[in-house]
Amino acid sequence: MAELPEIYNICKQMNEVLKEKVISAVEVKQEKCLNLPVEDMLSRLLHNKIQSVANKGKWIVVKLSNNENMLISLGMGGDLLYFEPDKAMTEYQIKVLFADQSGFTIKFWWFGKFHIWADEELLAEKSVKDIAIDPFDEKFSYEHFRGLFHGKKGKVKPVLLDQKKIGGIGNMYIHDILFKSKIHPDKKISEITEADFEALYQNIVSNLKEAYSKGGFSYEKDFKNQNGGYSTDEFLVGYREGKECPVCGGIIEQIKTGGNSSYICPKCQRI
Amino acid sequence: MAELPEIYNICKQMNEVLKEKVISAVEVKQEKCLNLPVEDMLSRLLHNKIQSVANKGKWIVVKLSNNENMLISLGMGGDLLYFEPDKAMTEYQIKVLFADQSGFTIKFWWFGKFHIWADEELLAEKSVKDIAIDPFDEKFSYEHFRGLFHGKKGKVKPVLLDQKKIGGIGNMYIHDILFKSKIHPDKKISEITEADFEALYQNIVSNLKEAYSKGGFSYEKDFKNQNGGYSTDEFLVGYREGKECPVCGGIIEQIKTGGNSSYICPKCQRI
DNA sequence: GCGACAAACACGGA
DNA sequence: CTCCGTGTTTGTCG
């Protein structure tokens, strides 16, 4: 469930906290989240320095001094937690330890990934190479956004969640973004007006930035084990099926949209 | 509209009539139905002998003495007509002339193809390489047929018309085949019983053989310019929308099934 | 609820 | 009414 606001926040914190730290050990309790045999992973990570951390969509990319990278995907959610010496969590699938005895643990709720790729490999690596820029990127202009829909004929929501089109949006913040824009998730792209697109663009950026400014979603923990300040009370329609629409008083519905669920006000959001 | 019965018939006749004839000229009025520049096509065909003719699904494959092949697709229908010296039709896109001044003309109604491929190329040529055996093939056993559906989850009709699964069936004979089998074209494969599959298999083979035994569909001409003897009166539900079902007296409907039309008795064929 | 992949399906062009 | 390529949608798996 960690989406751009949470991931972006974690990356910022990792940058601040981990810079220049040297990896001294990596412990893996679940090998299937690796892309390499443990031995290979270790030989590519150990004794190297953290250079910088940035997100690529919902992926966290930790760049090391030896041109290797740790790519972390939290999948459906999980905790990526910094620890001071001797303060590590006991539940984790991956633990990275630094020379100063600090480190971080990763605990996935379900499917997470911990992949190692060299800079050159990264360009060809399918998991991340096609991930589009995210709404926090300065190049994420309205023109860029609008262009994603030109000549397209499907439904809106799949495009918004398509990581090859827009990085970082998942199936949580999207509900309110669409609601605020008064667009039904199954609305055909061809039937969306220019004004709708403008509202959609604004709401994507403002909704995610709002969540980021509050430290992310309240159910998620940041790198320093703090829960975010964006609480479920702020949801307008997301996960509020059966409750009243804050705008028109209609009853919010949970509906199936393709493979996932959507929460909508059937009155405010018409197909 | 030529399907397996018509194509099979034409191939048989071509085999009887053209064997050993030597190509002396080819005239092309519509170059876009070729896969080669006219020059190349000519140099690969002229002065070579017809060796044999066989169908691959709805394609007609004319094998020449020099290991080249003429591949003819009649597309949505057309006439492929033999002519005695000086008796050629005047309307055609392609005319093949033999040394004895006999020959054949091809007139497509819409999109037809006249392609040249050497034996070796044929194996890699996408238009025909994956076309499955047809219901007249001795290897088209019930087991073979049944196996086409194992582990599949879509609708029946698309499989029956998929040339990679079964060669030669088109959207004409299929209506009655499904009707006789009491299967709705949109029926899910997973919901079809073994008895249904057996009926379907029998009806595919028998319906197409019946049409073939009568020289094909009455609206189509054979190689000798004779119309087939399988008339529209023999259709049970195909193209009979609004008429009565010959079994239950219900009203036959024309419905959309994916990209094409189907004719069904809504009472005899339930989804 | 994520991401990768494959299967099924829809559509347009020749 | 054909075949084909492409894009879209749906399902499954880890």
Coordinates of C-alpha atoms (C1' of nucleotides) in Angstrom, one line a residue:
Chain A
M1 CA 0.0 0.0 0.0
A2 CA 3.0 2.3 0.1
E3 CA 2.6 4.7 -2.8
L4 CA 4.5 7.7 -4.0
P5 CA 4.1 9.9 -0.9
E6 CA 5.4 7.1 1.4
I7 CA 8.1 5.9 -0.9
Y8 CA 9.3 9.5 -1.6
N9 CA 9.5 10.2 2.1
I10 CA 11.4 7.0 2.8
C11 CA 13.9 7.8 0.1
K12 CA 14.4 11.3 1.5
Q13 CA 15.0 9.9 4.9
M14 CA 17.3 7.2 3.7
N15 CA 19.3 9.8 1.9
E16 CA 19.7 11.9 5.0
V17 CA 20.4 9.0 7.4
L18 CA 22.5 6.5 5.4
K19 CA 24.8 8.6 3.3
E20 CA 28.3 7.2 3.3
K21 CA 27.5 4.3 5.5
V22 CA 29.4 1.1 4.6
I23 CA 27.5 -2.2 4.3
S24 CA 29.0 -4.8 6.5
A25 CA 26.4 -7.6 6.5
V26 CA 23.2 -8.5 4.8
E27 CA 20.9 -11.2 6.3
V28 CA 18.2 -12.8 4.2
K29 CA 15.4 -14.8 5.6
Q30 CA 13.5 -15.2 2.4
E31 CA 15.6 -15.9 -0.6
K32 CA 12.9 -15.8 -3.1
C33 CA 12.7 -12.0 -2.8
L34 CA 16.3 -11.9 -4.3
N35 CA 17.2 -11.9 -8.0
L36 CA 20.6 -13.5 -7.2
P37 CA 22.0 -16.3 -5.1
V38 CA 22.8 -15.0 -1.7
E39 CA 26.5 -15.4 -2.3
D40 CA 26.5 -13.2 -5.4
M41 CA 24.3 -10.7 -3.7
L42 CA 26.7 -10.5 -0.8
S43 CA 29.8 -10.2 -2.9
R44 CA 28.2 -7.3 -4.8
L45 CA 27.1 -5.4 -1.7
L46 CA 29.5 -6.0 1.2
H47 CA 32.0 -3.3 2.0
N48 CA 30.5 -0.7 -0.3
K49 CA 29.2 2.7 0.5
I50 CA 25.7 4.1 0.2
Q51 CA 25.9 6.9 -2.3
S52 CA 22.3 8.1 -2.7
V53 CA 18.7 6.9 -2.6
A54 CA 16.0 7.8 -5.1
N55 CA 12.6 6.4 -6.1
K56 CA 11.7 5.0 -9.5
G57 CA 7.9 4.9 -9.3
K58 CA 7.2 2.8 -6.2
W59 CA 10.7 1.2 -6.3
I60 CA 13.4 2.4 -4.0
V61 CA 16.8 2.5 -5.7
V62 CA 19.8 2.6 -3.4
K63 CA 22.9 3.5 -5.3
L64 CA 26.2 2.2 -4.0
S65 CA 29.8 3.4 -4.5
N66 CA 30.7 0.5 -6.7
N67 CA 28.1 1.1 -9.3
E68 CA 25.8 -1.5 -7.9
N69 CA 22.2 -0.7 -6.8
M70 CA 19.8 -2.2 -4.3
L71 CA 16.3 -2.1 -5.7
I72 CA 13.6 -2.5 -3.2
S73 CA 9.9 -3.0 -3.9
L74 CA 7.6 -3.2 -0.9
G75 CA 5.0 -4.9 -2.9
M76 CA 1.6 -4.7 -1.2
G77 CA 3.2 -3.0 1.7
G78 CA 5.7 -3.5 4.4
D79 CA 8.1 -1.7 6.8
L80 CA 11.5 -0.5 5.8
L81 CA 13.0 0.6 9.1
Y82 CA 16.2 2.2 10.1
F83 CA 17.7 1.0 13.4
E84 CA 20.4 2.3 15.7
P85 CA 23.0 -0.2 16.9
D86 CA 21.4 -3.1 18.7
K87 CA 17.9 -1.7 18.1
A88 CA 17.0 -3.8 15.1
M89 CA 13.5 -5.2 14.8
T90 CA 13.3 -8.9 15.1
E91 CA 10.8 -9.5 12.4
Y92 CA 12.1 -9.0 8.9
Q93 CA 12.9 -10.8 5.6
I94 CA 16.0 -8.7 5.0
K95 CA 18.4 -7.0 7.3
V96 CA 21.2 -4.7 6.1
L97 CA 23.9 -3.9 8.6
F98 CA 26.4 -1.1 8.4
A99 CA 29.9 -0.9 9.7
D100 CA 28.8 1.4 12.5
Q101 CA 26.3 -1.3 13.6
S102 CA 23.3 0.8 12.5
G103 CA 21.2 -0.6 9.7
F104 CA 17.8 -1.2 8.3
T105 CA 15.3 -4.1 8.1
I106 CA 12.7 -4.8 5.5
K107 CA 9.6 -6.7 6.4
F108 CA 7.1 -7.3 3.6
W109 CA 3.5 -8.0 4.3
W110 CA 3.3 -10.1 1.1
F111 CA 5.5 -10.0 -2.0
G112 CA 8.5 -7.8 -1.8
K113 CA 11.7 -7.7 -3.7
F114 CA 15.3 -7.0 -2.9
H115 CA 17.2 -7.0 -6.2
I116 CA 20.8 -6.1 -7.0
W117 CA 21.7 -4.6 -10.4
A118 CA 24.7 -2.8 -11.6
D119 CA 24.3 0.6 -13.3
E120 CA 24.6 -0.8 -16.8
E121 CA 22.1 -3.7 -16.0
L122 CA 19.6 -1.2 -14.7
L123 CA 19.0 0.3 -18.1
A124 CA 17.9 -3.0 -19.4
E125 CA 16.2 -4.4 -16.3
K126 CA 12.5 -4.9 -17.1
S127 CA 11.3 -4.3 -13.6
V128 CA 12.2 -0.6 -13.6
K129 CA 13.4 0.4 -17.0
D130 CA 10.0 1.4 -18.3
I131 CA 8.7 3.1 -15.2
A132 CA 7.5 6.5 -16.0
I133 CA 8.3 9.7 -14.2
D134 CA 6.1 10.4 -11.1
P135 CA 3.9 13.3 -10.2
F136 CA 6.6 14.8 -8.0
D137 CA 9.1 15.0 -10.9
E138 CA 9.5 18.5 -12.2
K139 CA 9.0 17.2 -15.7
F140 CA 5.5 16.0 -14.8
S141 CA 3.8 18.9 -16.5
Y142 CA 0.2 19.1 -17.6
E143 CA 1.3 18.7 -21.2
H144 CA 3.2 15.6 -20.3
F145 CA 0.2 14.2 -18.4
R146 CA -2.3 15.1 -21.1
G147 CA -0.1 13.5 -23.7
L148 CA -0.4 10.1 -22.0
F149 CA -4.0 9.9 -23.2
H150 CA -3.6 11.0 -26.8
G151 CA -4.9 8.4 -29.1
K152 CA -5.8 6.1 -26.3
K153 CA -9.2 4.5 -26.1
G154 CA -9.5 2.5 -22.9
K155 CA -10.6 3.5 -19.4
V156 CA -9.0 6.2 -17.3
K157 CA -8.1 4.4 -14.2
P158 CA -5.9 1.7 -15.8
V159 CA -3.8 4.5 -17.3
L160 CA -3.4 6.3 -14.0
L161 CA -2.2 3.1 -12.3
D162 CA 0.0 2.0 -15.2
Q163 CA 3.6 2.4 -14.0
K164 CA 4.8 2.8 -17.5
K165 CA 2.6 5.8 -17.9
I166 CA 2.8 7.4 -14.5
G167 CA 5.1 6.2 -11.7
G168 CA 4.0 5.9 -8.1
I169 CA 0.2 5.9 -8.1
G170 CA -1.4 2.8 -6.6
N171 CA -4.9 1.7 -5.8
M172 CA -5.3 3.8 -2.6
Y173 CA -4.9 7.5 -3.2
I174 CA -6.5 7.1 -6.6
H175 CA -10.0 6.8 -5.3
D176 CA -10.1 10.3 -3.9
I177 CA -8.2 11.7 -6.8
L178 CA -10.9 10.5 -9.2
F179 CA -13.6 11.6 -6.8
K180 CA -12.3 15.1 -6.5
S181 CA -12.1 15.2 -10.3
K182 CA -15.6 13.9 -10.6
I183 CA -14.4 11.1 -12.9
H184 CA -15.7 7.6 -12.8
P185 CA -12.8 5.1 -12.9
D186 CA -14.4 3.2 -15.8
K187 CA -14.9 6.4 -17.8
K188 CA -13.6 6.1 -21.4
I189 CA -10.7 8.3 -22.1
S190 CA -12.3 9.6 -25.2
E191 CA -15.2 10.9 -23.2
I192 CA -13.1 12.9 -20.8
T193 CA -13.1 16.7 -21.3
E194 CA -10.1 18.9 -21.3
A195 CA -11.4 20.5 -18.0
D196 CA -11.7 17.0 -16.5
F197 CA -8.1 16.3 -17.5
E198 CA -6.9 19.5 -15.9
A199 CA -8.8 18.8 -12.7
L200 CA -7.4 15.3 -12.7
Y201 CA -3.8 16.6 -13.1
Q202 CA -4.2 19.1 -10.3
N203 CA -5.8 16.5 -8.0
I204 CA -3.1 13.9 -8.7
V205 CA -0.3 16.4 -7.8
S206 CA -2.1 18.1 -4.9
N207 CA -3.5 14.9 -3.3
L208 CA -0.1 13.1 -3.3
K209 CA 1.8 16.2 -2.2
E210 CA -0.7 16.7 0.7
A211 CA -0.1 13.1 1.8
Y212 CA 3.6 13.6 1.5
S213 CA 3.6 16.8 3.4
K214 CA 1.9 14.9 6.3
G215 CA 4.5 12.2 6.2
G216 CA 2.4 9.7 4.3
F217 CA -0.4 7.4 5.1
S218 CA -1.1 6.9 8.8
Y219 CA -1.1 3.1 8.5
E220 CA 2.4 3.1 7.1
K221 CA 5.6 3.6 8.9
D222 CA 8.4 5.8 7.7
F223 CA 12.1 5.0 7.8
K224 CA 12.3 6.1 11.4
N225 CA 9.3 4.0 12.4
Q226 CA 6.9 6.9 12.6
N227 CA 3.4 6.5 11.3
G228 CA 2.3 9.1 8.7
G229 CA -0.1 11.9 9.5
Y230 CA -2.4 11.4 6.6
S231 CA -5.2 9.5 8.3
T232 CA -8.2 7.6 6.9
D233 CA -10.4 10.5 8.2
E234 CA -9.1 12.5 5.3
F235 CA -10.4 10.0 2.8
L236 CA -13.4 11.4 1.0
V237 CA -14.7 8.2 -0.6
G238 CA -11.8 5.7 -0.5
Y239 CA -12.7 2.7 1.7
R240 CA -15.9 4.4 2.8
E241 CA -18.5 2.2 1.1
G242 CA -21.9 2.7 2.6
K243 CA -21.0 6.1 4.0
E244 CA -22.3 9.4 2.7
C245 CA -20.6 11.3 0.0
P246 CA -19.2 14.5 1.5
V247 CA -20.3 16.5 -1.5
C248 CA -23.8 15.3 -2.4
G249 CA -24.8 13.0 0.4
G250 CA -25.2 10.0 -1.9
I251 CA -24.0 6.6 -0.7
I252 CA -20.5 5.7 -1.5
E253 CA -20.1 2.4 -3.3
Q254 CA -17.3 -0.1 -3.6
I255 CA -17.2 -1.5 -7.2
K256 CA -15.1 -3.8 -9.2
T257 CA -13.0 -2.1 -11.9
G258 CA -11.1 -4.6 -14.0
G259 CA -9.0 -6.5 -11.6
N260 CA -9.3 -4.2 -8.6
S261 CA -11.7 -2.3 -6.4
S262 CA -12.8 1.3 -6.6
Y263 CA -14.7 3.5 -4.2
I264 CA -16.9 6.1 -5.8
C265 CA -19.9 8.3 -5.3
P266 CA -22.3 7.0 -8.0
K267 CA -23.8 10.5 -8.2
C268 CA -20.7 12.6 -8.4
Q269 CA -18.9 10.2 -10.7
R270 CA -20.9 9.1 -13.7
I271 CA -19.5 6.8 -16.4
Chain B
M1 CA -16.8 -17.0 -47.7
A2 CA -15.1 -20.0 -49.2
E3 CA -14.4 -22.4 -46.3
L4 CA -12.9 -25.9 -46.1
P5 CA -15.5 -27.6 -48.3
E6 CA -15.1 -25.2 -51.2
I7 CA -11.3 -24.9 -50.8
Y8 CA -10.9 -28.6 -50.5
N9 CA -12.9 -29.1 -53.6
I10 CA -11.0 -26.5 -55.6
C11 CA -7.7 -28.1 -54.6
K12 CA -8.9 -31.5 -55.7
Q13 CA -10.0 -30.2 -59.1
M14 CA -6.8 -28.2 -59.5
N15 CA -4.8 -31.3 -58.9
E16 CA -6.7 -33.2 -61.5
V17 CA -6.8 -30.5 -64.2
L18 CA -3.4 -28.7 -63.8
K19 CA -1.0 -31.5 -63.1
E20 CA 2.2 -31.1 -65.1
K21 CA 1.1 -27.9 -66.8
V22 CA 3.9 -25.4 -67.4
I23 CA 3.4 -21.7 -66.4
S24 CA 4.0 -19.5 -69.4
A25 CA 2.7 -16.2 -68.2
V26 CA 1.2 -14.4 -65.1
E27 CA -0.7 -11.3 -65.3
V28 CA -1.3 -9.1 -62.2
K29 CA -3.8 -6.3 -62.1
Q30 CA -3.6 -5.7 -58.4
E31 CA 0.0 -5.7 -57.2
K32 CA -0.9 -5.4 -53.5
C33 CA -2.1 -8.9 -53.3
L34 CA 1.5 -10.0 -54.0
N35 CA 4.3 -10.5 -51.5
L36 CA 6.9 -9.8 -54.1
P37 CA 7.6 -7.3 -56.8
V38 CA 6.1 -8.5 -60.1
E39 CA 9.5 -9.2 -61.6
D40 CA 10.6 -11.4 -58.8
M41 CA 7.3 -13.3 -58.8
L42 CA 7.6 -13.9 -62.5
S43 CA 11.1 -15.1 -62.4
R44 CA 10.2 -17.6 -59.7
L45 CA 7.1 -18.9 -61.5
L46 CA 7.6 -18.8 -65.2
H47 CA 8.5 -22.0 -67.0
N48 CA 7.9 -24.2 -64.0
K49 CA 5.5 -27.1 -63.7
I50 CA 2.6 -27.6 -61.4
Q51 CA 3.3 -30.5 -59.2
S52 CA 0.5 -30.7 -56.8
V53 CA -2.2 -28.6 -55.0
A54 CA -3.2 -28.9 -51.4
N55 CA -5.0 -26.8 -48.9
K56 CA -3.6 -25.5 -45.6
G57 CA -6.7 -24.4 -43.8
K58 CA -8.4 -22.0 -46.2
W59 CA -5.2 -21.3 -48.1
I60 CA -4.5 -23.0 -51.4
V61 CA -0.9 -24.2 -51.8
V62 CA 0.2 -24.9 -55.4
K63 CA 3.5 -26.7 -55.4
L64 CA 5.8 -26.2 -58.4
S65 CA 8.6 -28.3 -59.8
N66 CA 11.2 -25.8 -58.7
N67 CA 10.4 -25.9 -55.0
E68 CA 8.5 -22.7 -55.2
N69 CA 4.8 -22.5 -54.1
M70 CA 1.9 -20.3 -55.0
L71 CA -0.1 -19.5 -52.0
I72 CA -3.6 -18.3 -52.7
S73 CA -6.0 -16.9 -50.1
L74 CA -9.4 -16.0 -51.4
G75 CA -10.0 -13.8 -48.4
M76 CA -13.6 -12.9 -48.0
G77 CA -14.4 -14.8 -51.1
G78 CA -13.8 -14.8 -54.8
D79 CA -13.6 -17.0 -57.9
L80 CA -10.7 -19.2 -58.8
L81 CA -11.6 -20.4 -62.3
Y82 CA -9.9 -22.7 -64.8
F83 CA -10.2 -21.7 -68.4
E84 CA -9.7 -23.5 -71.7
P85 CA -7.6 -21.8 -74.4
D86 CA -9.2 -18.4 -75.2
K87 CA -12.0 -18.9 -72.7
A88 CA -10.5 -16.8 -69.8
M89 CA -12.8 -14.6 -67.8
T90 CA -12.2 -10.9 -68.4
E91 CA -12.6 -9.9 -64.7
Y92 CA -9.7 -10.9 -62.5
Q93 CA -6.9 -9.6 -60.4
I94 CA -4.5 -12.4 -61.3
K95 CA -4.3 -14.6 -64.5
V96 CA -2.0 -17.6 -64.7
L97 CA -1.5 -18.9 -68.2
F98 CA 0.0 -22.3 -69.1
A99 CA 2.0 -23.3 -72.1
D100 CA -1.0 -25.1 -73.6
Q101 CA -2.9 -21.7 -73.5
S102 CA -5.2 -23.0 -70.7
G103 CA -4.9 -21.3 -67.4
F104 CA -6.8 -19.9 -64.4
T105 CA -8.0 -16.5 -63.2
I106 CA -8.5 -15.3 -59.7
K107 CA -11.0 -12.6 -58.8
F108 CA -11.2 -11.6 -55.2
W109 CA -14.3 -10.0 -53.9
W110 CA -12.3 -8.1 -51.3
F111 CA -8.9 -9.0 -49.8
G112 CA -7.2 -11.8 -51.5
K113 CA -3.5 -12.9 -51.6
F114 CA -1.3 -14.4 -54.2
H115 CA 2.0 -15.1 -52.5
I116 CA 5.1 -16.9 -53.6
W117 CA 7.3 -18.8 -51.2
A118 CA 10.0 -21.4 -51.6
D119 CA 9.7 -24.7 -49.7
E120 CA 12.2 -23.6 -47.1
E121 CA 10.5 -20.2 -46.6
L122 CA 7.2 -21.8 -46.2
L123 CA 8.1 -23.3 -42.9
A124 CA 8.9 -19.9 -41.5
E125 CA 6.1 -18.0 -43.2
K126 CA 3.7 -16.7 -40.6
S127 CA 0.7 -16.6 -42.8
V128 CA 0.6 -20.4 -43.0
K129 CA 3.1 -22.0 -40.7
D130 CA 0.8 -22.2 -37.7
I131 CA -2.4 -23.2 -39.4
A132 CA -3.7 -26.3 -37.8
I133 CA -4.9 -29.5 -39.5
D134 CA -8.4 -29.3 -40.8
P135 CA -11.4 -31.5 -40.1
F136 CA -10.8 -33.5 -43.3
D137 CA -7.4 -34.5 -42.1
E138 CA -7.1 -38.1 -41.0
K139 CA -5.3 -36.9 -37.9
F140 CA -8.3 -34.8 -36.9
S141 CA -9.5 -37.3 -34.3
Y142 CA -11.8 -36.7 -31.4
E143 CA -8.9 -36.8 -29.0
H144 CA -7.0 -34.2 -31.0
F145 CA -10.1 -32.0 -31.1
R146 CA -10.8 -32.4 -27.4
G147 CA -7.3 -31.5 -26.6
L148 CA -7.7 -28.1 -28.1
F149 CA -9.8 -27.1 -25.2
H150 CA -7.9 -28.4 -22.3
G151 CA -6.9 -25.7 -19.9
K152 CA -8.7 -23.1 -21.9
K153 CA -11.1 -20.7 -20.4
G154 CA -12.6 -18.5 -23.1
K155 CA -15.6 -19.0 -25.3
V156 CA -16.1 -21.8 -27.7
K157 CA -16.6 -20.1 -31.0
P158 CA -13.3 -18.2 -31.1
V159 CA -11.5 -21.5 -30.7
L160 CA -13.4 -23.1 -33.6
L161 CA -12.6 -20.2 -35.9
D162 CA -9.0 -19.9 -34.7
Q163 CA -7.0 -21.2 -37.7
K164 CA -4.1 -22.0 -35.3
K165 CA -6.4 -24.5 -33.6
I166 CA -8.5 -25.9 -36.4
G167 CA -7.9 -25.1 -40.1
G168 CA -10.6 -24.2 -42.5
I169 CA -13.7 -23.3 -40.5
G170 CA -15.1 -19.8 -41.2
N171 CA -18.1 -17.8 -40.0
M172 CA -20.6 -19.5 -42.3
Y173 CA -20.8 -23.2 -41.6
I174 CA -20.1 -22.6 -38.0
H175 CA -23.7 -21.4 -37.2
D176 CA -25.4 -24.7 -38.0
I177 CA -22.6 -26.7 -36.5
L178 CA -23.1 -25.0 -33.2
F179 CA -26.9 -25.2 -33.5
K180 CA -26.9 -28.9 -34.2
S181 CA -24.6 -29.3 -31.2
K182 CA -27.0 -27.1 -29.1
I183 CA -24.1 -25.0 -28.0
H184 CA -24.3 -21.2 -27.7
P185 CA -21.3 -19.5 -29.5
D186 CA -20.5 -17.5 -26.3
K187 CA -20.6 -20.6 -24.1
K188 CA -17.6 -20.8 -21.8
I189 CA -15.3 -23.7 -22.6
S190 CA -15.3 -24.7 -19.0
E191 CA -19.1 -25.2 -19.0
I192 CA -19.2 -27.5 -22.0
T193 CA -19.9 -31.1 -21.2
E194 CA -18.0 -34.1 -22.7
A195 CA -21.2 -35.1 -24.5
D196 CA -21.4 -31.6 -26.0
F197 CA -17.8 -31.8 -27.2
E198 CA -18.5 -35.2 -28.8
A199 CA -21.6 -33.8 -30.6
L200 CA -19.6 -30.7 -31.7
Y201 CA -16.8 -32.9 -33.1
Q202 CA -19.3 -35.0 -35.0
N203 CA -21.2 -32.0 -36.4
I204 CA -18.0 -30.3 -37.5
V205 CA -16.9 -33.2 -39.5
S206 CA -20.3 -34.3 -40.8
N207 CA -21.5 -30.8 -41.7
L208 CA -18.4 -29.9 -43.6
K209 CA -18.3 -33.3 -45.4
E210 CA -21.9 -33.0 -46.4
A211 CA -21.2 -29.6 -47.9
Y212 CA -18.1 -30.9 -49.7
S213 CA -20.0 -33.9 -51.0
K214 CA -22.4 -31.5 -52.6
G215 CA -19.6 -29.5 -54.3
G216 CA -19.6 -26.7 -51.7
F217 CA -21.9 -23.7 -51.1
S218 CA -24.3 -22.8 -53.8
Y219 CA -23.2 -19.2 -53.9
E220 CA -19.6 -20.2 -54.6
K221 CA -18.1 -21.4 -57.8
D222 CA -15.7 -24.3 -58.1
F223 CA -12.6 -24.5 -60.3
K224 CA -14.8 -25.4 -63.3
N225 CA -17.2 -22.5 -62.8
Q226 CA -19.9 -24.7 -61.3
N227 CA -21.9 -23.5 -58.4
G228 CA -22.0 -25.8 -55.4
G229 CA -25.0 -27.9 -54.5
Y230 CA -25.2 -27.0 -50.8
S231 CA -27.9 -24.4 -50.9
T232 CA -29.1 -21.9 -48.3
D233 CA -32.2 -24.0 -48.0
E234 CA -30.1 -26.4 -46.0
F235 CA -29.2 -23.9 -43.4
L236 CA -31.0 -24.6 -40.2
V237 CA -30.3 -21.3 -38.4
G238 CA -27.4 -19.6 -40.4
Y239 CA -28.6 -16.3 -41.9
R240 CA -32.2 -17.1 -41.0
E241 CA -32.8 -14.5 -38.4
G242 CA -36.5 -13.9 -37.7
K243 CA -37.4 -17.4 -39.1
E244 CA -38.5 -20.3 -37.0
C245 CA -36.1 -22.7 -35.4
P246 CA -36.6 -26.1 -37.2
V247 CA -36.4 -27.9 -33.9
C248 CA -38.4 -25.9 -31.3
G249 CA -40.2 -23.3 -33.4
G250 CA -38.4 -20.5 -31.5
I251 CA -37.3 -17.4 -33.4
I252 CA -33.8 -17.4 -34.8
E253 CA -31.7 -14.5 -33.8
Q254 CA -28.7 -12.8 -35.2
I255 CA -26.3 -11.7 -32.4
K256 CA -22.9 -10.1 -32.1
T257 CA -20.3 -12.5 -30.8
G258 CA -17.0 -10.6 -30.3
G259 CA -16.1 -9.2 -33.7
N260 CA -18.5 -11.2 -35.8
S261 CA -22.1 -12.2 -36.1
S262 CA -23.8 -15.5 -35.0
Y263 CA -27.1 -17.0 -35.8
I264 CA -28.7 -19.0 -33.1
C265 CA -31.9 -20.3 -31.7
P266 CA -32.0 -18.7 -28.3
K267 CA -34.0 -21.6 -26.9
C268 CA -31.9 -24.5 -28.2
Q269 CA -28.6 -22.7 -27.5
R270 CA -28.3 -21.4 -24.0
I271 CA -25.2 -19.7 -22.8
Chain C
dG1 C1' -3.4 -4.1 -1.9
dC2 C1' 2.1 -5.2 -6.1
dG3 C1' 4.4 -6.6 -10.4
dA4 C1' 5.2 -9.9 -14.3
dC5 C1' 3.3 -12.7 -17.5
dA6 C1' 0.0 -15.0 -20.3
dA7 C1' -4.4 -15.6 -22.2
dA8 C1' -8.4 -13.7 -24.1
dC9 C1' -10.5 -10.2 -26.3
dA10 C1' -11.4 -5.8 -29.1
dC11 C1' -10.4 -2.9 -33.0
dG12 C1' -8.7 -1.1 -37.3
dG13 C1' -6.4 -1.6 -41.8
dA14 C1' -5.7 -3.9 -46.1
Chain D
dC1 C1' -17.7 -12.6 -45.0
dT2 C1' -10.7 -12.7 -44.1
dC3 C1' -6.3 -12.4 -41.9
dC4 C1' -3.2 -9.7 -39.3
dG5 C1' -1.1 -6.5 -36.0
dT6 C1' -1.6 -3.9 -32.1
dG7 C1' -3.5 -2.5 -27.9
dT8 C1' -6.4 -3.5 -24.0
dT9 C1' -8.4 -6.3 -20.6
dT10 C1' -8.5 -10.2 -17.6
dG11 C1' -6.6 -13.8 -14.8
dT12 C1' -2.9 -16.2 -12.3
dC13 C1' 1.1 -16.7 -9.8
dG14 C1' 4.6 -15.5 -6.6

